[in-house]
Coordinates of C-alpha atoms in Angstrom, one line a residue:
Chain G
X266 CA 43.9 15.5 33.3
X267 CA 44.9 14.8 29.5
X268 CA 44.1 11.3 30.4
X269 CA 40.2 12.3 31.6
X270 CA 39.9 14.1 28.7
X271 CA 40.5 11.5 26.8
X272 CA 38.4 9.2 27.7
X273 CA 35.8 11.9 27.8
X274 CA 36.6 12.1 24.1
X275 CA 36.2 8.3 23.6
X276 CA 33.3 8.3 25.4
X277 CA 31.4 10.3 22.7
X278 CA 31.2 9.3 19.0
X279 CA 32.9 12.1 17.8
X280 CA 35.8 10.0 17.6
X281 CA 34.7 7.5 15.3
X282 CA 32.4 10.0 13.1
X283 CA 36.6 11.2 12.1
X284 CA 36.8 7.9 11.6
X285 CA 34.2 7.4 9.6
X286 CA 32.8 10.5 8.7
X287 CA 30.7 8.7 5.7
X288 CA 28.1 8.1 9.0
X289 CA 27.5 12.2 8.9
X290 CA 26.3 11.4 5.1
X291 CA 23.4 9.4 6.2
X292 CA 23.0 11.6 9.5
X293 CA 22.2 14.3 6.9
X294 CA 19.9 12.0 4.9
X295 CA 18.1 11.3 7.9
X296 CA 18.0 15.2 8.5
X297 CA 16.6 15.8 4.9
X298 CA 13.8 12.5 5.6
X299 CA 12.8 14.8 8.6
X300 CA 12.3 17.7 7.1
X301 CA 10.7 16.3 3.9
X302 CA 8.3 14.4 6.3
X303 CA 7.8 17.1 9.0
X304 CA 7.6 20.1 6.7
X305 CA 6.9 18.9 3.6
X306 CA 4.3 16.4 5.0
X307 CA 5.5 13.6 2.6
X308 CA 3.8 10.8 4.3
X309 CA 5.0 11.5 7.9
X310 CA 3.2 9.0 9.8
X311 CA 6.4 6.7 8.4
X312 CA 8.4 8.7 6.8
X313 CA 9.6 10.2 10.3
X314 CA 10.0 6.9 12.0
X315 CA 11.6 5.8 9.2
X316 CA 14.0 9.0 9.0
X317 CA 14.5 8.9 13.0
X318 CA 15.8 5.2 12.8
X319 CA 18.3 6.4 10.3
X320 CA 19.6 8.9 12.5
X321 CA 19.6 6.7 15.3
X322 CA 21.0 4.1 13.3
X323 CA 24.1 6.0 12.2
X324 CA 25.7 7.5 15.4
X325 CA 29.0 5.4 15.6
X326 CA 29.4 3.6 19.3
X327 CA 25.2 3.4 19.1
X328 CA 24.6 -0.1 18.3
X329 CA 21.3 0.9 16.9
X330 CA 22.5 -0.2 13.4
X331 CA 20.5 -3.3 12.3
X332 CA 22.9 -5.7 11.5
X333 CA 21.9 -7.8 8.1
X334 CA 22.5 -11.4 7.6
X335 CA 24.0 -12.4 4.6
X336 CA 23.3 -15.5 2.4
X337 CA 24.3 -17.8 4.6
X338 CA 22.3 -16.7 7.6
X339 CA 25.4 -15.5 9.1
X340 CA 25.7 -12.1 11.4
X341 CA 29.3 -10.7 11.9
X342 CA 29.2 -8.0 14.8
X343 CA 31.7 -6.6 17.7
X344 CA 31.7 -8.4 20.8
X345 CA 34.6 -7.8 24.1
X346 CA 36.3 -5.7 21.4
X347 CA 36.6 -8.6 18.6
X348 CA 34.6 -9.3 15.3
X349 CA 32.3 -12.3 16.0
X350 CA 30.6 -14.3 13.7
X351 CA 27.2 -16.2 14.3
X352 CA 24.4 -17.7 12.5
X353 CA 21.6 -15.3 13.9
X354 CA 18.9 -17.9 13.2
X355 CA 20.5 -19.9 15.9
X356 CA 20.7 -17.6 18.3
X357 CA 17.9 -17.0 20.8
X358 CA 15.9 -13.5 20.8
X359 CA 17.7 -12.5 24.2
X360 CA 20.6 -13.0 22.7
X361 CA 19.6 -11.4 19.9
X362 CA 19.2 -8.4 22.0
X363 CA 22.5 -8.8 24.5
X364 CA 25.0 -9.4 21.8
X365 CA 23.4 -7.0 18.6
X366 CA 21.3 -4.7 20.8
X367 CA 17.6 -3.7 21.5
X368 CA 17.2 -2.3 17.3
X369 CA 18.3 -5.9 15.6
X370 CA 16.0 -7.8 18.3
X371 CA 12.8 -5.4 17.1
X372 CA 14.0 -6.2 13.6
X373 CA 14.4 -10.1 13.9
X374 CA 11.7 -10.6 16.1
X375 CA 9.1 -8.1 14.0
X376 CA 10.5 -7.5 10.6
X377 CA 12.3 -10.4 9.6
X378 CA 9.9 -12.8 10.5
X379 CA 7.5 -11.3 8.2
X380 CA 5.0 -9.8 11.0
X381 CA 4.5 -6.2 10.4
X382 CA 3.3 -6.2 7.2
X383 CA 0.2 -8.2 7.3
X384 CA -0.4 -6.6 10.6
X385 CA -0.2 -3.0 8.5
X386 CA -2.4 -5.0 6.0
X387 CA -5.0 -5.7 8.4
X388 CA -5.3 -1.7 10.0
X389 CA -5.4 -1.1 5.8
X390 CA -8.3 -3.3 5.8
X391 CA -10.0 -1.5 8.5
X392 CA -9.8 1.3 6.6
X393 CA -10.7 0.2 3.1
X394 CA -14.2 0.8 1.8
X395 CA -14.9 -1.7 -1.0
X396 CA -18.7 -0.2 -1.6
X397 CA -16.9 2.1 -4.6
X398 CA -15.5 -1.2 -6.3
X399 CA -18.1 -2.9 -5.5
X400 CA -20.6 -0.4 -7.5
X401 CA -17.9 0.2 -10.4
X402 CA -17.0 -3.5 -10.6
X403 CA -15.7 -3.9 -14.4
X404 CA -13.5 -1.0 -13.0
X405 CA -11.7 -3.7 -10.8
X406 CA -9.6 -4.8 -13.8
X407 CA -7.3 -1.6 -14.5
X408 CA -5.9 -3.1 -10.7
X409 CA -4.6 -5.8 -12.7
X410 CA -3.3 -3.5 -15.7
X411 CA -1.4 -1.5 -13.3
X412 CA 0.7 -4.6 -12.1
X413 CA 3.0 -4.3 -15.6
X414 CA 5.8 -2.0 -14.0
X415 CA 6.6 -4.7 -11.8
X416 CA 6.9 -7.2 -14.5
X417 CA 8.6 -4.7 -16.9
X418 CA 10.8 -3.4 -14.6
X419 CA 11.8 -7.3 -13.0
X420 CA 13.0 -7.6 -16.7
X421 CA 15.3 -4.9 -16.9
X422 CA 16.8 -5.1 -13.4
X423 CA 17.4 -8.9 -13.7
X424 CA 20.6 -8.0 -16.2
X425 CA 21.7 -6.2 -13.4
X426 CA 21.0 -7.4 -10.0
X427 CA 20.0 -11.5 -9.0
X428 CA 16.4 -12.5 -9.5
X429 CA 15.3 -12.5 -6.2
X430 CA 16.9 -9.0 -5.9
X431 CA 15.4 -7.4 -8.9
X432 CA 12.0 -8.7 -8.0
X433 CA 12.4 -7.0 -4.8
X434 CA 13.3 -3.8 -6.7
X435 CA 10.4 -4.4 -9.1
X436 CA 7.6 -4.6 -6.9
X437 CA 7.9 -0.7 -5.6
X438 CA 6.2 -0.8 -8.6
X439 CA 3.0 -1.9 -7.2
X440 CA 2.9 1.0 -5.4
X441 CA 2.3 -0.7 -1.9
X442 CA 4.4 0.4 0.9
X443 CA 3.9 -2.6 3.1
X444 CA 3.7 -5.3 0.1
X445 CA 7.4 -4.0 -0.8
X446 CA 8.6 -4.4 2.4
X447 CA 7.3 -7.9 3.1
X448 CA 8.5 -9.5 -0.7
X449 CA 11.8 -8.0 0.4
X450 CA 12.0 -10.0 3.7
X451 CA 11.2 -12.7 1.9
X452 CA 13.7 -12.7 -0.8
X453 CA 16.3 -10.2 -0.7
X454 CA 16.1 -8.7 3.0
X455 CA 19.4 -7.4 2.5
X456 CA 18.1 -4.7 0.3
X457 CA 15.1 -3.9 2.9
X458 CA 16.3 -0.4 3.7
X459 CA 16.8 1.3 0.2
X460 CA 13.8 -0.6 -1.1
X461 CA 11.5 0.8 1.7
X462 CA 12.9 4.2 1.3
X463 CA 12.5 4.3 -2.4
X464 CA 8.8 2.7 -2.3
X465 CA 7.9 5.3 0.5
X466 CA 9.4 8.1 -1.2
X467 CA 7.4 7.5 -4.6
X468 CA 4.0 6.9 -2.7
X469 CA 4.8 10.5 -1.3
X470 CA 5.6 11.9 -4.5
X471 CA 2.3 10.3 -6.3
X472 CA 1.1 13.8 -6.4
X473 CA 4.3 14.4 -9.0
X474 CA 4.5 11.2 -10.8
X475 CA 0.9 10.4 -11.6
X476 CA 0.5 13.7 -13.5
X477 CA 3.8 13.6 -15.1
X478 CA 2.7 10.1 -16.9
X479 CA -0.8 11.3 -17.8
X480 CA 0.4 14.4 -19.3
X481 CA 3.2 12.2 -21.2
X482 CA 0.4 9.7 -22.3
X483 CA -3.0 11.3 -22.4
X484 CA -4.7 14.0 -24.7
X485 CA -7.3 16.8 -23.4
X486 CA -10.5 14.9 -25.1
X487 CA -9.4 11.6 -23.3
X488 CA -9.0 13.4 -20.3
X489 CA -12.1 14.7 -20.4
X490 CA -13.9 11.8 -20.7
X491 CA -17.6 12.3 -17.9
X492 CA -18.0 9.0 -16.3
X493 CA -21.3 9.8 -15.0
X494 CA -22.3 11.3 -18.4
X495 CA -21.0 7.6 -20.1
X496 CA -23.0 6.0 -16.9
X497 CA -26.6 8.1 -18.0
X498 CA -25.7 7.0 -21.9
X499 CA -24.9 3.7 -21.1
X500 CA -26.4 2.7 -17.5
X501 CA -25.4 -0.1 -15.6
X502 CA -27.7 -3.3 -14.9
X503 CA -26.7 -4.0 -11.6
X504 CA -28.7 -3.2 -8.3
X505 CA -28.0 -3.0 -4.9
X506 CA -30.7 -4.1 -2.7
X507 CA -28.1 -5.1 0.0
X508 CA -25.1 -3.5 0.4
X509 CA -24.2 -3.8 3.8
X510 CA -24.8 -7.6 3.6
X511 CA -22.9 -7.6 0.3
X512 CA -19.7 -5.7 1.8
X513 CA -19.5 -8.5 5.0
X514 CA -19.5 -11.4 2.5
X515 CA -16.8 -9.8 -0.1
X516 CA -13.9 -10.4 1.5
X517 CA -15.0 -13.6 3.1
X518 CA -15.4 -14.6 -0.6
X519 CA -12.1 -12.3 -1.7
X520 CA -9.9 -14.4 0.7
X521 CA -11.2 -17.5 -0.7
X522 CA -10.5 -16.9 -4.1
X523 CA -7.0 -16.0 -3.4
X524 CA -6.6 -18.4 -0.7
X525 CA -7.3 -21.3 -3.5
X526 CA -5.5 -19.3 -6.4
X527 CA -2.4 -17.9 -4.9
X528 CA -1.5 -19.4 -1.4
X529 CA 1.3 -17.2 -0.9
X530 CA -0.4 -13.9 -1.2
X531 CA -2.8 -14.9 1.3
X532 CA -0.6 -13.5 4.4
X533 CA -1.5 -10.2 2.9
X534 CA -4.9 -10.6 1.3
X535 CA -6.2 -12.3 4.0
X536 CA -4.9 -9.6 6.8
X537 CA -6.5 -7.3 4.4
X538 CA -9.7 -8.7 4.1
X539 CA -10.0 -9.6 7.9
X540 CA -9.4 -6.0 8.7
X541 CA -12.1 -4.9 6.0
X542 CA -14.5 -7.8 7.5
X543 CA -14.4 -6.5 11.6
X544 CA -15.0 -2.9 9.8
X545 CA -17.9 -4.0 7.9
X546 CA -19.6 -6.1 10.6
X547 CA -20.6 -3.5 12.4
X548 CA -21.0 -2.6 16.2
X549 CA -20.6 -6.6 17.4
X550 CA -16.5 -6.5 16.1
X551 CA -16.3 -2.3 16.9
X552 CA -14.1 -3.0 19.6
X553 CA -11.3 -5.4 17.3
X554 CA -12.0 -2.9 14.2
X555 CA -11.1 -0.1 16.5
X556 CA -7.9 -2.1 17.7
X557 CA -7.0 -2.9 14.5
X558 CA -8.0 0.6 13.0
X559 CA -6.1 2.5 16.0
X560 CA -3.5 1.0 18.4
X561 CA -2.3 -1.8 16.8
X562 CA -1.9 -0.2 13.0
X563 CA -0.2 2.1 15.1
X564 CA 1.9 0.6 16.6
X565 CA 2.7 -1.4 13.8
X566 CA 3.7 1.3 11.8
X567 CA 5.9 2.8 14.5
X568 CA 7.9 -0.2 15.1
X569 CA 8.2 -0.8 11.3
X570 CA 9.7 2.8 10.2
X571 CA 11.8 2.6 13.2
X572 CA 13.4 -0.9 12.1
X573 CA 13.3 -0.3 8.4
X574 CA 15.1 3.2 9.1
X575 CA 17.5 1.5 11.2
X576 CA 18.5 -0.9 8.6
X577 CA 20.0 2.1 6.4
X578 CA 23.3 1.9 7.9
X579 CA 26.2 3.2 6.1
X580 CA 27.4 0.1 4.5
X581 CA 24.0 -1.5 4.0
X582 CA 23.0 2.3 1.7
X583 CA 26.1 3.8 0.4
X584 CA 26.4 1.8 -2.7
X585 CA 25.8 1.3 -6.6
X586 CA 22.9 -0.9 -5.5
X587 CA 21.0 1.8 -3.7
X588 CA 21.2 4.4 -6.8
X589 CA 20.4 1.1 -8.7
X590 CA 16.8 0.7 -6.6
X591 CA 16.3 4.4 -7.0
X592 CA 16.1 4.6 -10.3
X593 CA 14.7 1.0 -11.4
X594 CA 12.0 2.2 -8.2
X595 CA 10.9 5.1 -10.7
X596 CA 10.8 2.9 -13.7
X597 CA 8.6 0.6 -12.0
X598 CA 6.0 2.9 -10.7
X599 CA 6.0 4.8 -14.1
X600 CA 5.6 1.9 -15.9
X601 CA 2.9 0.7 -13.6
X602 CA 0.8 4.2 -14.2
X603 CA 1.3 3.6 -18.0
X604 CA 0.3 0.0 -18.1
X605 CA -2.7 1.1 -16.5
X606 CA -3.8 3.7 -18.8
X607 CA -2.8 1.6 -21.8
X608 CA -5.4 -0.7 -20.7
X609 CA -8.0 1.8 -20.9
X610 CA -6.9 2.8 -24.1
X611 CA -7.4 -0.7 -25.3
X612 CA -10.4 -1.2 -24.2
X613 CA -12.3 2.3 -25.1
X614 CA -11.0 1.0 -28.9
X615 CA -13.5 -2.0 -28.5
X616 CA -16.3 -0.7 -26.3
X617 CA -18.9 1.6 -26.8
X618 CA -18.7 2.9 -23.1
X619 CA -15.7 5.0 -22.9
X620 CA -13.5 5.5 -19.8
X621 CA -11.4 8.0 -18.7
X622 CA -7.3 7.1 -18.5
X623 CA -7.0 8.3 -14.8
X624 CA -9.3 5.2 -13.6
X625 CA -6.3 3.4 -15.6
X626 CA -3.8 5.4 -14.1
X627 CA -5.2 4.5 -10.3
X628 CA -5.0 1.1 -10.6
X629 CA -1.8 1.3 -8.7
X630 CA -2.1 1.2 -4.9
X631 CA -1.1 4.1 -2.9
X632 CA -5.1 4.4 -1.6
X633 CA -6.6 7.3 -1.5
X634 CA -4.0 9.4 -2.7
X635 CA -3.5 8.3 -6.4
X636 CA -7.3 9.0 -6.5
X637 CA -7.8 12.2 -5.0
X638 CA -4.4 13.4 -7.6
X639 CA -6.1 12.0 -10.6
X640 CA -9.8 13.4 -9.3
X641 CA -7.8 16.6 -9.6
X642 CA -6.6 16.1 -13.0
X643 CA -9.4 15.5 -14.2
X644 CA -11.4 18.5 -12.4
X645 CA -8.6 20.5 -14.1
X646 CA -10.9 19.8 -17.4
X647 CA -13.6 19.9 -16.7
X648 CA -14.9 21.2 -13.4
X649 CA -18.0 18.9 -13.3
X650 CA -16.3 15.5 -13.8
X651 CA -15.7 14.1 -10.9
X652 CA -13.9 10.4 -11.1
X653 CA -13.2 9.7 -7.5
X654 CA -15.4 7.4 -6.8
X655 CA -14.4 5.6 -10.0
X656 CA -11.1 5.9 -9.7
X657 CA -11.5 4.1 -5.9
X658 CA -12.4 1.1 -7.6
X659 CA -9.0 0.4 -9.5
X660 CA -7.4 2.2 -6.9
X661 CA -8.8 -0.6 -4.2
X662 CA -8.6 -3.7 -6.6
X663 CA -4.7 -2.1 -7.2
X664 CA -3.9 -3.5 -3.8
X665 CA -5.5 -7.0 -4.0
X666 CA -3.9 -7.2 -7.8
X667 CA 0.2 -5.7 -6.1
X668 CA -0.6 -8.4 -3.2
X669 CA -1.2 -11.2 -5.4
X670 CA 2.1 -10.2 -8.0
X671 CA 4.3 -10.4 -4.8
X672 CA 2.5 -13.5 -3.6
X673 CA 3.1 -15.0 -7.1
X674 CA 7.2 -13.3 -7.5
X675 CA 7.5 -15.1 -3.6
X676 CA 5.8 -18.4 -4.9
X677 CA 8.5 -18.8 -7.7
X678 CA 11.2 -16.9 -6.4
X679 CA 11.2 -17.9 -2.7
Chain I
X146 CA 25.3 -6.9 -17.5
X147 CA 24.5 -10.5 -17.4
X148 CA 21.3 -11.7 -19.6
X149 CA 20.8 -15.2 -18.2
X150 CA 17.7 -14.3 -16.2
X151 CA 16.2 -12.9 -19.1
X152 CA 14.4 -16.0 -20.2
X153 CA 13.1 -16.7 -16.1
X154 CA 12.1 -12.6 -15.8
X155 CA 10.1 -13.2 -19.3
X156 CA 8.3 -16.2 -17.8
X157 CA 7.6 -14.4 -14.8
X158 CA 6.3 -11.7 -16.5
X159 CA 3.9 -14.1 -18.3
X160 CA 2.7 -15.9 -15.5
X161 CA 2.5 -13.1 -12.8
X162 CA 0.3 -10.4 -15.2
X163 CA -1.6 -13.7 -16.5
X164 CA -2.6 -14.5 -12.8
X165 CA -3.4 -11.1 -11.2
X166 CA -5.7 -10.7 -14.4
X167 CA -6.9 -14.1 -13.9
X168 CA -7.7 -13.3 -10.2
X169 CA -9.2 -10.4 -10.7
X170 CA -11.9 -11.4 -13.1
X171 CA -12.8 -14.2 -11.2
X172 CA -13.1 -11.7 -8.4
X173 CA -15.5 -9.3 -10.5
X174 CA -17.1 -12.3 -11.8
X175 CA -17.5 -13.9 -7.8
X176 CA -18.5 -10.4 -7.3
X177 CA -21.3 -10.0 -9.6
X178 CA -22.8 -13.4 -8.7
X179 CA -22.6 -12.1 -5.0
X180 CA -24.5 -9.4 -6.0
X181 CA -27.3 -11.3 -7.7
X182 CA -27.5 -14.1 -4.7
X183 CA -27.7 -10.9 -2.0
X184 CA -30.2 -8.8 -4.1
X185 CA -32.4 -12.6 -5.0
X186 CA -32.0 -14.1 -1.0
X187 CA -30.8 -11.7 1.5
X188 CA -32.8 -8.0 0.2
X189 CA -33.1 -5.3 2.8
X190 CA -36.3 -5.2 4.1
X191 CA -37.9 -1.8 2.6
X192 CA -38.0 0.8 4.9
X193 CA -41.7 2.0 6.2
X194 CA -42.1 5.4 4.5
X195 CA -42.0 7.9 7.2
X196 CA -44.5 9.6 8.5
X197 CA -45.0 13.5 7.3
X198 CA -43.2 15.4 9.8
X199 CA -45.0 17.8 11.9
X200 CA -44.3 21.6 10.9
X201 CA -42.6 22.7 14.1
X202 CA -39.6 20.1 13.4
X203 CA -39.4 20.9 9.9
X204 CA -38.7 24.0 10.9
X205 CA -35.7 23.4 13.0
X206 CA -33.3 21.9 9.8
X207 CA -33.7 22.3 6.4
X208 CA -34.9 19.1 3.9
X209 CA -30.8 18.6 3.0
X210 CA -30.0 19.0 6.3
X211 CA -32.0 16.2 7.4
X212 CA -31.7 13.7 4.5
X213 CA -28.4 14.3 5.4
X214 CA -28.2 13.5 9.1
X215 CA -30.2 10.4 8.4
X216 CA -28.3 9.2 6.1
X217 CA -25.1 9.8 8.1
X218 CA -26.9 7.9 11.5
X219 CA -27.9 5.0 8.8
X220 CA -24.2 4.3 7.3
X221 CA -23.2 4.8 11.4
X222 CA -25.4 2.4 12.6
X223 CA -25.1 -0.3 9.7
X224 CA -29.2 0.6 9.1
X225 CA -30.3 -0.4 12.1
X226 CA -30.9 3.4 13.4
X227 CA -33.5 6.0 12.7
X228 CA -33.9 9.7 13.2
X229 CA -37.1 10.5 14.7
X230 CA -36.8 13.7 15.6
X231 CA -34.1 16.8 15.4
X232 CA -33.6 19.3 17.7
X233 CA -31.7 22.8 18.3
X234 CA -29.6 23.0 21.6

């Protein structure tokens, strides 16, 4: 009888949870991911697959854990009771999914080959407008300002991590969910997990952040600065006697210019713009832009928070590194906010034209939501100046400018 | 803390903010030539003004409501639609 109960016992994980009971620290996190994204609403179209492959990942006796590589491609795992050692990038997908399990095939097979990102790129796409940055063009440029927290930031954390790992850390700073996670696979896939989390986490808290560095940066009359007051003063030249023609040939044009200036950011730039061109064309490409809009961003996303969650395994999270990303993650997107608004302070110095700080602050990805937060701010002074519209155009040109730093950190760091 | 990246992160910095600038003016720039070659060779054909509504339809929705549903049916249907009439259910 003691016997059956035994095994009963071994059968369950509570066993090694005693064992291990630093498993029931990331069980909670996973709890706390949950609520944040269930109740809270903190991004929960990933932030609960992501949160659910952490739980799933960190019941002992699971095998749900992804189990990462390490420099030398190898993958050390339990097999007929003993530690094995293999280079996973000789090994077969099946056996991928025999010896690790079903999680660490999803992750090889989808994540680590680089897939789900410029497949999440092209759904983005699909749902991008570019008529606001089209129309508010010179606007484009604070995308570019807005890149400086990942520079800034990759020359703190190289005193502290490798290059290729701090340049992973730094480009959370570009405010790009998707971008973050594919620089990552590409240079420092070890750090995927924590990277991911952190990246998510601060897109989630934009509506904290973004006010926090305005308010640290800004003054009321800058603030209140009517962009469609400065447009009647000052109006622009250009018409639009085309748009919809206009909006099909951008990103044909986009992808070219990228294509021939930065080849390695064309995996996500070129994803992007494809999405953006099937959305554009109309009724003939519907049926792909609703694909690429619906089931396949979809399913996409669901496959990526689930393997990205699952990477957060106890070892692979509780470490010096993690509070490391954390924190440099913060820097980053700070800095990214304030090297956008420092631009527009520059340049209302020299122009007659002036223009608000929060089309500066947008310039960071994280579409819509960093513009509908600074849209806010600025409705806060003044009830009649509305600066979405403006602020979609740096907002937009944020994600071209956060695709082409990581294609450019991958070129020289890959 | 180990400084030897330093000098490498510095260079990065240099080259990565000089080439996300760099491709995004040439993007505005590209951008505001498209504009000019659409609006000078590829200009929408102006629409025919429409005709004056008769007074029982203009009854049904208000002005707003109608600029409004045309201009919905219009960014729907890439232009190519056209409301020609409105009516209650």
């Amino acid at each position: 009888m003691l016997e059956i109960l035994q095994k009963i016992y071994d059968m369950t994980a509570f066993g090694e949870l005693v064992e291990s009971p630093q498993s029931l620290i990331m069980i909670a996190l996973a709890f706390l991911l949950l609520y944040l994204g269930i109740k809270k609403q903190f991004e929960p179209l990933l932030l609960v697959p992501i949160a659910f492959g952490v739980l799933i990942a960190n019941f002992p006796g699971g095998g749900m854990g992804v189990i990462g590589a390490d420099g030398d491609g190898m993958v050390h795992f339990m097999k007929d009771g003993k530690m094995v050692a293999r280079a996973v990038y000789e090994m077969s997908l099946p056996e991928i999914a025999h010896d690790m399990g079903i999680m660490n095939f999803l992750y090889y097979a989808l994540i680590k080959s680089g897939l789900l990102p410029p497949i999440i790129f092209m759904g983005v796409g699909a749902l991008t407008d570019f008529g606001p940055m089209l129309r508010n063009l010179k606007l484009a440029i604070f995308g570019a300002g807005a890149q400086f927290g990942i520079f800034a930031v990759l020359l703190v954390a190289c005193n502290f991590f490798t290059m290729k790992e701090a340049a992973s850390l730094a480009i959370i700073g570009g405010a790009d969910g998707p971008t973050a996670i594919f620089t990552t696979i590409k240079l420092a896939p070890h750090l995927l997990g924590p990277i991911a989390i952190a990246a998510y986490s601060y897109m989630a808290l934009v509506p904290v952040i973004v006010p926090l560095v305005v308010k640290l940066t800004c003054s009321k009359k800058e603030l209140m600065i009517n962009m469609k007051e400065q447009d009647k003063k000052y109006p622009s030249k250009s018409e639009f006697k085309n748009m919809q023609a206009l909006k099909i040939i951008f990103p044909i044009a986009t992808t070219t210019v990228v294509a021939l200036i930065v080849p390695d950011a064309v995996a996500l730039v070129g994803m992007l713009m494809f999405g953006n061109l099937i959305k554009e064309i109309g009724n003939s490409t519907s049926r792909i832009f609703d694909a690429a809009s619906n089931a396949i961003m979809n399913s996409a996303t669901i496959f990526l928070g689930l393997c990205v969650g699952a990477t957060m395994t106890t070892e692979a999270f509780l470490n010096l590194q993690t509070i490391g990303i954390v924190c440099g993650g913060f820097l980053a997107f700070g800095f990214s906010i304030f090297g956008g608004i420092m631009l527009v302070k520059i340049i209302n110095l020299f122009s007659k034209k002036k223009i608000n700080p929060l089309i500066g602050a947008t310039g960071l990805s994280a579409v819509p939501m960093a513009s509908r937060v600074a849209n806010d701010i600025a409705l806060k002074y003044d009830p009649r100046n509305h600066v979405l519209n403006y602020c979609m155009s740096s907002n937009v040109s944020g994600v071209i400018g956060s695709a082409v730093a990581a294609g450019i950190l991958i070129k020289f760091l890959g | 803390m180990d400084c030897q990246n330093l000098p490498e992160a510095l260079r990065l910095m240099v080259v990565g903010m000089t080439t996300v600038f760099s491709v995004l003016l040439i993007i505005i720039g590209f951008g505001k030539t498209l504009i000019w070659a659409v609006n000078k060779y590829l200009p929408e054909e102006e629409q025919p003004k429409q005709q004056a509504r008769p007074a029982a339809q203009a009854a049904v929705v208000s002005t707003d409501v109608a600029q409004a549903i045309a201009k919905a049916v219009e960014q729907l249907t890439g232009g190519k639609g056209k409301v020609e009439k409105i009516e209650k259910i």
